[in-house]
Amino acid sequence: MRIAIVTETYPPEINGVALTVQALAQGLRGRGHAVQLIRPRQPEAAIDAHLADPLLADADLAEEVQVRGAAIPRYPGLRFGWPARRRLERLWRRQRPDAIYVATEGPLGHSALRAARRLGIAASTGFHTRFDDFVRFYGLGWLTPLVFAWLRHFHAHSAATLVPTQELADFLRDRGFGAVRLLRRAVDTQLFDPARRCDALRLRWGLTADELVVVYVGRIAPEKNLDLNVRAFRALQRVQPNARYVWIGDGPARAELARAHPDFIFCGSLRGEELAAHFASSDLFVFGSLSETFGNVTLEAMASGVATVAFDYGAAREHMTDRVDGRRIACGDDDAFVAAAVELAGDAELRRRYAQAGRQAVLSLSPQSVTDHFAELLASLGGDSGVR
């Protein structure tokens, strides 16, 4: 098939949507499909980083089309694409794709849906981010119903809305979304592997092989419930005084967090083998976020053999069994979340058992199986122009 993928975020931007879309694009190309990637043009510095890092490069992509974009307010380093309907129509008239996947709900994504509808090409959309939830963390909670209404309007013009969990599929159907289809997420268990544990890295953090490393991986931003993560760590320090908290990622709250907690270790944004080594060299992943649409990092922690505490939704609900391969806490029960972190901090054998079981629980989530399912979904929509 010839497949056009439209996205407003893509590496070298590091976030769950960008990396998920890149994995889908590369997976399709690896299966022999022709992939046309359409995304905003990024600043020169980002392009240089993209070309310099083989993990970020997509040299094997059949075609890439870059359009005008601009930075997202309050999200340095992230961009959105300007409307480009006429350009996309010209592009797709010259070489018509068999299917179109629109990954993001911004102006460029909206243009792509309109162009697809005018040309009678099936277009599916991805529901990757709960933007209606995000706005309340930036003092704009009054916009939540308006943002959700926009999301529903946007996805109503697609042949299908692809979501990563059954929980989210049920939620959207109950709120008027039609044609919701499940596309599960994958995790690279060859990359994220306990064998990448590195004692030399732990020594750089100032810890021996037996001392406790707690790790945070993700955007360091208000919507990630950072105060609860900090509270849990300070509580577990009472049973593990030598524990260290390693933070992987970046974001608007990093500087303030570093000033308030000078003992925390900040490693910046990592990916590939470097990220995998940091994950595997840790002992406990405490993930207090309640704003994830899925939470790829939960699967990465489990695959890395790191005992995990997370709330009962998204990836944790879909792939973790409480007290078997991790701790899955009822959403909003902060006290139970902290107690679980403290319990695991003080019980090395329990951490070991959860770590081993957690890896076993995600071994079947291969990127190849997800790519094949994605291609099958797109092919099945070929007879639907997406007009609603």
Tab-separated table of C-alpha atoms in Angstrom:
chain	number	residue	atom	x	y	z
A	1	MET	CA	0.000	0.000	0.000
A	2	ARG	CA	0.902	3.644	-0.377
A	3	ILE	CA	0.185	5.319	2.973
A	4	ALA	CA	0.349	9.006	3.876
A	5	ILE	CA	1.022	9.803	7.535
A	6	VAL	CA	0.280	13.329	8.721
A	7	THR	CA	1.676	14.394	12.089
A	8	GLU	CA	2.491	17.646	13.856
A	9	THR	CA	5.118	16.087	16.114
A	10	TYR	CA	8.002	13.861	15.118
A	11	PRO	CA	11.606	13.181	16.207
A	12	PRO	CA	13.899	14.850	17.087
A	13	GLU	CA	11.009	15.989	19.288
A	14	ILE	CA	10.861	13.473	22.131
A	15	ASN	CA	7.358	12.650	23.332
A	16	GLY	CA	5.088	9.645	23.238
A	17	VAL	CA	3.204	10.732	20.116
A	18	ALA	CA	6.334	11.524	18.103
A	19	LEU	CA	7.993	8.224	18.947
A	20	THR	CA	4.825	6.188	18.377
A	21	VAL	CA	4.275	7.745	14.954
A	22	GLN	CA	7.912	7.214	14.012
A	23	ALA	CA	7.679	3.544	15.008
A	24	LEU	CA	4.557	3.106	12.864
A	25	ALA	CA	6.170	4.835	9.880
A	26	GLN	CA	9.363	2.823	10.113
A	27	GLY	CA	7.455	-0.394	10.728
A	28	LEU	CA	5.306	0.093	7.627
A	29	ARG	CA	8.354	0.853	5.504
A	30	GLY	CA	10.056	-2.250	6.855
A	31	ARG	CA	7.054	-4.305	5.756
A	32	GLY	CA	7.375	-3.007	2.200
A	33	HIS	CA	4.725	-0.268	2.220
A	34	ALA	CA	5.391	3.102	0.560
A	35	VAL	CA	5.213	5.750	3.289
A	36	GLN	CA	4.759	9.464	2.714
A	37	LEU	CA	5.420	11.449	5.895
A	38	ILE	CA	3.934	14.946	6.144
A	39	ARG	CA	5.001	17.107	9.084
A	40	PRO	CA	5.954	20.674	10.054
A	41	ARG	CA	9.384	21.978	9.140
A	42	GLN	CA	11.617	22.073	12.220
A	43	PRO	CA	14.307	24.615	13.186
A	44	GLU	CA	17.796	24.146	11.761
A	45	ALA	CA	19.235	23.067	15.124
A	46	ALA	CA	16.638	20.311	15.397
A	47	ILE	CA	17.298	19.183	11.826
A	48	ASP	CA	21.042	18.983	12.535
A	49	ALA	CA	20.365	16.817	15.597
A	50	HIS	CA	18.029	14.658	13.550
A	51	LEU	CA	20.662	14.008	10.903
A	52	ALA	CA	23.452	13.450	13.427
A	53	ASP	CA	21.599	10.792	15.417
A	54	PRO	CA	20.965	7.545	13.516
A	55	LEU	CA	18.215	6.654	16.003
A	56	LEU	CA	16.271	9.701	14.855
A	57	ALA	CA	16.913	9.489	11.146
A	58	ASP	CA	14.371	8.111	8.692
A	59	ALA	CA	16.661	7.877	5.699
A	60	ASP	CA	14.748	4.823	4.461
A	61	LEU	CA	11.401	6.591	4.286
A	62	ALA	CA	10.114	6.723	0.748
A	63	GLU	CA	9.123	10.378	0.939
A	64	GLU	CA	8.946	13.231	3.405
A	65	VAL	CA	7.019	16.460	2.872
A	66	GLN	CA	7.627	19.360	5.233
A	67	VAL	CA	5.140	22.213	5.650
A	68	ARG	CA	5.164	25.488	7.522
A	69	GLY	CA	4.809	25.315	11.299
A	70	ALA	CA	5.188	27.309	14.495
A	71	ALA	CA	6.150	26.681	18.111
A	72	ILE	CA	3.432	25.677	20.562
A	73	PRO	CA	3.048	28.262	23.371
A	74	ARG	CA	4.362	26.996	26.742
A	75	TYR	CA	5.825	23.925	25.047
A	76	PRO	CA	9.313	24.914	23.855
A	77	GLY	CA	10.641	22.526	21.249
A	78	LEU	CA	7.191	21.340	20.097
A	79	ARG	CA	5.475	22.634	16.981
A	80	PHE	CA	2.189	22.572	15.107
A	81	GLY	CA	1.631	22.734	11.366
A	82	TRP	CA	-0.167	25.551	9.604
A	83	PRO	CA	-3.202	24.726	7.428
A	84	ALA	CA	-2.146	23.214	4.094
A	85	ARG	CA	-5.294	21.785	2.485
A	86	ARG	CA	-4.619	23.021	-1.055
A	87	ARG	CA	-1.037	21.788	-1.017
A	88	LEU	CA	-2.134	18.394	0.253
A	89	GLU	CA	-4.842	18.148	-2.409
A	90	ARG	CA	-2.306	18.893	-5.148
A	91	LEU	CA	0.114	16.404	-3.639
A	92	TRP	CA	-2.437	13.601	-3.374
A	93	ARG	CA	-3.917	14.256	-6.810
A	94	ARG	CA	-0.471	13.753	-8.347
A	95	GLN	CA	0.095	10.513	-6.444
A	96	ARG	CA	-2.974	9.194	-4.687
A	97	PRO	CA	-2.397	7.315	-1.422
A	98	ASP	CA	-4.375	4.180	-0.652
A	99	ALA	CA	-4.873	5.335	2.937
A	100	ILE	CA	-4.177	8.384	5.083
A	101	TYR	CA	-3.415	8.380	8.798
A	102	VAL	CA	-3.753	11.688	10.663
A	103	ALA	CA	-1.974	11.425	14.001
A	104	THR	CA	-2.601	14.880	15.490
A	105	GLU	CA	-5.577	17.192	15.862
A	106	GLY	CA	-3.928	20.509	14.977
A	107	PRO	CA	-4.405	22.788	11.953
A	108	LEU	CA	-2.305	20.570	9.684
A	109	GLY	CA	-4.240	17.469	10.742
A	110	HIS	CA	-7.542	19.227	10.124
A	111	SER	CA	-6.339	20.282	6.664
A	112	ALA	CA	-5.428	16.693	5.883
A	113	LEU	CA	-8.892	15.438	6.808
A	114	ARG	CA	-10.541	18.096	4.636
A	115	ALA	CA	-8.265	17.278	1.704
A	116	ALA	CA	-8.914	13.550	2.076
A	117	ARG	CA	-12.665	14.116	2.206
A	118	ARG	CA	-12.613	16.262	-0.954
A	119	LEU	CA	-10.604	13.587	-2.778
A	120	GLY	CA	-12.640	10.650	-1.468
A	121	ILE	CA	-9.658	8.954	0.220
A	122	ALA	CA	-10.153	6.989	3.427
A	123	ALA	CA	-8.506	8.804	6.342
A	124	SER	CA	-8.193	7.449	9.843
A	125	THR	CA	-7.128	9.441	12.894
A	126	GLY	CA	-5.193	8.673	16.041
A	127	PHE	CA	-6.371	9.723	19.497
A	128	HIS	CA	-2.969	10.099	21.164
A	129	THR	CA	-3.420	12.939	23.654
A	130	ARG	CA	-6.153	14.057	26.069
A	131	PHE	CA	-5.801	17.751	25.281
A	132	ASP	CA	-9.052	18.387	27.137
A	133	ASP	CA	-7.278	17.202	30.318
A	134	PHE	CA	-4.066	19.113	29.642
A	135	VAL	CA	-5.553	22.596	29.554
A	136	ARG	CA	-6.562	22.520	33.223
A	137	PHE	CA	-2.917	22.209	34.270
A	138	TYR	CA	-2.137	25.529	32.605
A	139	GLY	CA	-4.864	27.639	34.179
A	140	LEU	CA	-7.340	27.059	31.346
A	141	GLY	CA	-9.660	24.494	32.881
A	142	TRP	CA	-12.680	26.438	31.668
A	143	LEU	CA	-11.694	25.382	28.127
A	144	THR	CA	-11.988	21.644	28.863
A	145	PRO	CA	-15.530	21.136	27.442
A	146	LEU	CA	-14.698	23.248	24.382
A	147	VAL	CA	-11.501	21.308	23.703
A	148	PHE	CA	-13.317	17.981	24.059
A	149	ALA	CA	-16.038	19.182	21.686
A	150	TRP	CA	-13.339	20.089	19.160
A	151	LEU	CA	-11.750	16.645	19.494
A	152	ARG	CA	-15.107	14.958	18.896
A	153	HIS	CA	-15.778	17.197	15.864
A	154	PHE	CA	-12.301	16.522	14.462
A	155	HIS	CA	-12.481	12.733	14.739
A	156	ALA	CA	-16.050	12.626	13.428
A	157	HIS	CA	-14.625	13.382	9.976
A	158	SER	CA	-12.429	10.278	9.872
A	159	ALA	CA	-13.231	6.761	8.709
A	160	ALA	CA	-12.028	5.470	12.096
A	161	THR	CA	-10.426	6.778	15.265
A	162	LEU	CA	-7.585	4.526	16.442
A	163	VAL	CA	-6.989	4.288	20.201
A	164	PRO	CA	-4.453	2.296	22.265
A	165	THR	CA	-6.685	0.833	25.014
A	166	GLN	CA	-10.130	-0.701	25.390
A	167	GLU	CA	-10.725	1.688	28.292
A	168	LEU	CA	-10.269	4.718	26.029
A	169	ALA	CA	-12.356	3.138	23.262
A	170	ASP	CA	-15.273	2.669	25.661
A	171	PHE	CA	-14.844	6.194	27.054
A	172	LEU	CA	-14.987	7.803	23.601
A	173	ARG	CA	-17.903	5.687	22.364
A	174	ASP	CA	-19.917	6.619	25.443
A	175	ARG	CA	-19.330	10.292	24.575
A	176	GLY	CA	-20.440	10.250	20.986
A	177	PHE	CA	-17.326	9.180	19.069
A	178	GLY	CA	-18.156	6.833	16.223
A	179	ALA	CA	-16.021	4.181	14.473
A	180	VAL	CA	-13.510	3.798	17.296
A	181	ARG	CA	-10.991	1.015	16.629
A	182	LEU	CA	-8.349	-0.502	18.897
A	183	LEU	CA	-4.680	-0.345	17.863
A	184	ARG	CA	-2.536	-1.598	20.724
A	185	ARG	CA	0.894	-0.160	21.456
A	186	ALA	CA	4.132	-2.102	21.245
A	187	VAL	CA	7.370	-2.098	23.206
A	188	ASP	CA	10.783	-3.078	21.885
A	189	THR	CA	11.812	-5.775	24.346
A	190	GLN	CA	15.157	-6.221	22.618
A	191	LEU	CA	16.002	-2.592	23.324
A	192	PHE	CA	14.379	-2.374	26.753
A	193	ASP	CA	16.019	-5.336	28.449
A	194	PRO	CA	17.242	-6.004	32.018
A	195	ALA	CA	20.552	-7.135	30.493
A	196	ARG	CA	21.390	-3.458	29.859
A	197	ARG	CA	21.805	-2.832	33.597
A	198	CYS	CA	25.090	-0.966	34.078
A	199	ASP	CA	26.937	-0.801	37.410
A	200	ALA	CA	29.243	1.901	36.042
A	201	LEU	CA	26.234	4.118	35.388
A	202	ARG	CA	24.968	3.532	38.917
A	203	LEU	CA	28.385	4.486	40.284
A	204	ARG	CA	28.108	7.793	38.398
A	205	TRP	CA	24.874	8.336	40.307
A	206	GLY	CA	26.757	7.667	43.537
A	207	LEU	CA	25.194	4.280	44.306
A	208	THR	CA	26.460	0.762	44.802
A	209	ALA	CA	24.873	-2.288	43.203
A	210	ASP	CA	22.619	-2.833	46.240
A	211	GLU	CA	21.350	0.702	46.850
A	212	LEU	CA	17.980	1.884	45.527
A	213	VAL	CA	17.529	3.939	42.349
A	214	VAL	CA	14.047	5.370	41.714
A	215	VAL	CA	13.533	6.598	38.149
A	216	TYR	CA	11.142	9.041	36.483
A	217	VAL	CA	10.882	9.043	32.692
A	218	GLY	CA	8.715	11.535	30.842
A	219	ARG	CA	7.989	15.170	30.295
A	220	ILE	CA	8.787	17.211	33.408
A	221	ALA	CA	5.652	19.309	33.345
A	222	PRO	CA	2.693	20.233	35.585
A	223	GLU	CA	0.283	17.744	34.008
A	224	LYS	CA	2.477	14.814	35.132
A	225	ASN	CA	1.475	15.031	38.830
A	226	LEU	CA	5.077	15.670	39.851
A	227	ASP	CA	4.241	16.625	43.446
A	228	LEU	CA	2.968	13.097	44.102
A	229	ASN	CA	6.127	11.575	42.633
A	230	VAL	CA	8.224	13.734	44.966
A	231	ARG	CA	6.016	12.916	47.947
A	232	ALA	CA	6.364	9.179	47.282
A	233	PHE	CA	10.135	9.431	46.999
A	234	ARG	CA	10.540	11.405	50.208
A	235	ALA	CA	8.370	8.847	52.014
A	236	LEU	CA	10.369	5.872	50.758
A	237	GLN	CA	13.599	7.596	51.753
A	238	ARG	CA	12.570	6.952	55.338
A	239	VAL	CA	13.119	3.220	54.718
A	240	GLN	CA	15.926	3.680	52.168
A	241	PRO	CA	17.897	6.788	53.245
A	242	ASN	CA	20.532	6.292	50.525
A	243	ALA	CA	18.000	6.092	47.686
A	244	ARG	CA	18.518	8.435	44.733
A	245	TYR	CA	15.913	9.839	42.377
A	246	VAL	CA	16.955	9.900	38.712
A	247	TRP	CA	14.894	12.059	36.325
A	248	ILE	CA	14.979	11.427	32.581
A	249	GLY	CA	13.259	14.000	30.402
A	250	ASP	CA	12.821	17.722	30.153
A	251	GLY	CA	10.074	20.286	30.366
A	252	PRO	CA	8.902	23.565	31.893
A	253	ALA	CA	8.961	22.308	35.503
A	254	ARG	CA	12.517	20.960	35.449
A	255	ALA	CA	14.351	24.098	36.581
A	256	GLU	CA	12.045	24.737	39.545
A	257	LEU	CA	12.166	21.065	40.553
A	258	ALA	CA	15.962	21.060	40.432
A	259	ARG	CA	16.160	24.181	42.597
A	260	ALA	CA	13.779	22.737	45.187
A	261	HIS	CA	15.463	19.298	45.273
A	262	PRO	CA	19.219	19.604	44.687
A	263	ASP	CA	19.743	15.920	45.546
A	264	PHE	CA	17.764	14.779	42.492
A	265	ILE	CA	19.755	13.660	39.436
A	266	PHE	CA	18.597	15.150	36.132
A	267	CYS	CA	19.804	13.381	32.986
A	268	GLY	CA	17.883	15.321	30.325
A	269	SER	CA	16.068	13.756	27.389
A	270	LEU	CA	17.408	10.363	26.352
A	271	ARG	CA	16.387	7.680	23.906
A	272	GLY	CA	17.598	4.507	22.293
A	273	GLU	CA	20.260	2.431	24.026
A	274	GLU	CA	21.121	5.253	26.414
A	275	LEU	CA	17.548	5.462	27.679
A	276	ALA	CA	17.329	1.666	27.872
A	277	ALA	CA	20.498	1.505	29.991
A	278	HIS	CA	19.184	4.157	32.385
A	279	PHE	CA	15.889	2.291	32.739
A	280	ALA	CA	17.529	-1.092	33.321
A	281	SER	CA	20.001	0.388	35.827
A	282	SER	CA	17.120	1.530	38.031
A	283	ASP	CA	15.184	-0.440	40.633
A	284	LEU	CA	11.782	1.233	40.940
A	285	PHE	CA	9.639	3.220	38.504
A	286	VAL	CA	7.123	5.413	40.300
A	287	PHE	CA	4.721	6.990	37.776
A	288	GLY	CA	2.145	9.287	39.337
A	289	SER	CA	0.782	10.844	36.144
A	290	LEU	CA	-2.983	10.880	35.645
A	291	SER	CA	-2.935	12.660	32.278
A	292	GLU	CA	-1.696	9.905	29.953
A	293	THR	CA	-3.682	8.674	27.005
A	294	PHE	CA	-1.607	5.507	27.214
A	295	GLY	CA	1.783	5.809	28.919
A	296	ASN	CA	4.471	4.120	26.790
A	297	VAL	CA	6.992	4.510	29.602
A	298	THR	CA	5.064	2.026	31.735
A	299	LEU	CA	5.667	-0.701	29.141
A	300	GLU	CA	9.313	0.349	28.800
A	301	ALA	CA	9.830	0.060	32.559
A	302	MET	CA	8.200	-3.375	32.670
A	303	ALA	CA	10.232	-4.581	29.685
A	304	SER	CA	13.400	-3.280	31.386
A	305	GLY	CA	12.748	-5.402	34.458
A	306	VAL	CA	11.979	-2.457	36.743
A	307	ALA	CA	9.302	-2.832	39.427
A	308	THR	CA	6.542	-0.337	38.665
A	309	VAL	CA	3.919	1.641	40.581
A	310	ALA	CA	1.291	3.356	38.398
A	311	PHE	CA	-2.348	4.360	38.508
A	312	ASP	CA	-5.065	2.045	37.203
A	313	TYR	CA	-5.624	3.340	33.676
A	314	GLY	CA	-3.889	3.399	30.297
A	315	ALA	CA	-0.963	1.015	29.871
A	316	ALA	CA	-1.092	-0.123	33.512
A	317	ARG	CA	-4.737	-1.195	33.287
A	318	GLU	CA	-4.207	-2.828	29.915
A	319	HIS	CA	-1.044	-4.785	30.682
A	320	MET	CA	-0.349	-4.943	34.434
A	321	THR	CA	-1.955	-7.214	37.032
A	322	ASP	CA	-1.875	-5.679	40.501
A	323	ARG	CA	0.334	-7.543	42.975
A	324	VAL	CA	1.433	-9.954	40.251
A	325	ASP	CA	3.686	-7.916	37.970
A	326	GLY	CA	3.528	-4.463	39.578
A	327	ARG	CA	1.331	-2.202	41.682
A	328	ARG	CA	-1.745	-0.732	40.007
A	329	ILE	CA	-3.367	1.865	42.240
A	330	ALA	CA	-6.927	3.225	42.045
A	331	CYS	CA	-6.856	6.590	40.289
A	332	GLY	CA	-6.692	9.460	42.761
A	333	ASP	CA	-5.746	7.354	45.794
A	334	ASP	CA	-2.540	9.232	46.540
A	335	ASP	CA	-2.042	7.643	49.963
A	336	ALA	CA	-2.178	4.133	48.498
A	337	PHE	CA	0.217	5.193	45.749
A	338	VAL	CA	2.755	6.439	48.292
A	339	ALA	CA	2.295	3.333	50.448
A	340	ALA	CA	2.978	1.059	47.461
A	341	ALA	CA	6.164	2.951	46.650
A	342	VAL	CA	7.328	2.651	50.259
A	343	GLU	CA	6.491	-1.057	50.369
A	344	LEU	CA	8.499	-1.808	47.240
A	345	ALA	CA	11.408	0.373	48.351
A	346	GLY	CA	11.769	-1.754	51.468
A	347	ASP	CA	11.371	-5.196	49.891
A	348	ALA	CA	14.064	-6.168	47.368
A	349	GLU	CA	12.603	-9.643	46.849
A	350	LEU	CA	9.174	-8.217	45.993
A	351	ARG	CA	10.790	-5.795	43.547
A	352	ARG	CA	12.646	-8.682	41.923
A	353	ARG	CA	9.456	-10.748	41.584
A	354	TYR	CA	7.457	-7.889	40.066
A	355	ALA	CA	10.340	-7.022	37.739
A	356	GLN	CA	10.551	-10.544	36.326
A	357	ALA	CA	6.787	-10.939	35.989
A	358	GLY	CA	6.433	-7.487	34.447
A	359	ARG	CA	8.862	-8.303	31.671
A	360	GLN	CA	7.053	-11.561	30.937
A	361	ALA	CA	3.756	-9.658	30.720
A	362	VAL	CA	4.936	-7.454	27.827
A	363	LEU	CA	7.102	-9.859	25.818
A	364	SER	CA	4.280	-10.509	23.323
A	365	LEU	CA	3.802	-6.806	22.455
A	366	SER	CA	6.130	-6.850	19.459
A	367	PRO	CA	6.412	-3.807	17.176
A	368	GLN	CA	6.019	-6.112	14.152
A	369	SER	CA	2.599	-7.367	15.275
A	370	VAL	CA	1.371	-3.813	15.863
A	371	THR	CA	2.655	-2.684	12.455
A	372	ASP	CA	0.847	-5.540	10.733
A	373	HIS	CA	-2.382	-4.791	12.593
A	374	PHE	CA	-2.060	-1.089	11.675
A	375	ALA	CA	-1.655	-1.953	7.992
A	376	GLU	CA	-4.658	-4.300	8.156
A	377	LEU	CA	-6.789	-1.590	9.751
A	378	LEU	CA	-5.843	0.939	7.082
A	379	ALA	CA	-6.538	-1.564	4.303
A	380	SER	CA	-9.940	-2.414	5.793
A	381	LEU	CA	-10.953	1.263	5.622
A	382	GLY	CA	-10.180	1.541	1.917
A	383	GLY	CA	-13.822	1.487	0.915
A	384	ASP	CA	-14.780	4.321	3.289
A	385	SER	CA	-14.021	7.859	2.210
A	386	GLY	CA	-14.402	9.061	5.779
A	387	VAL	CA	-17.312	11.392	4.946
A	388	ARG	CA	-19.688	11.870	7.879
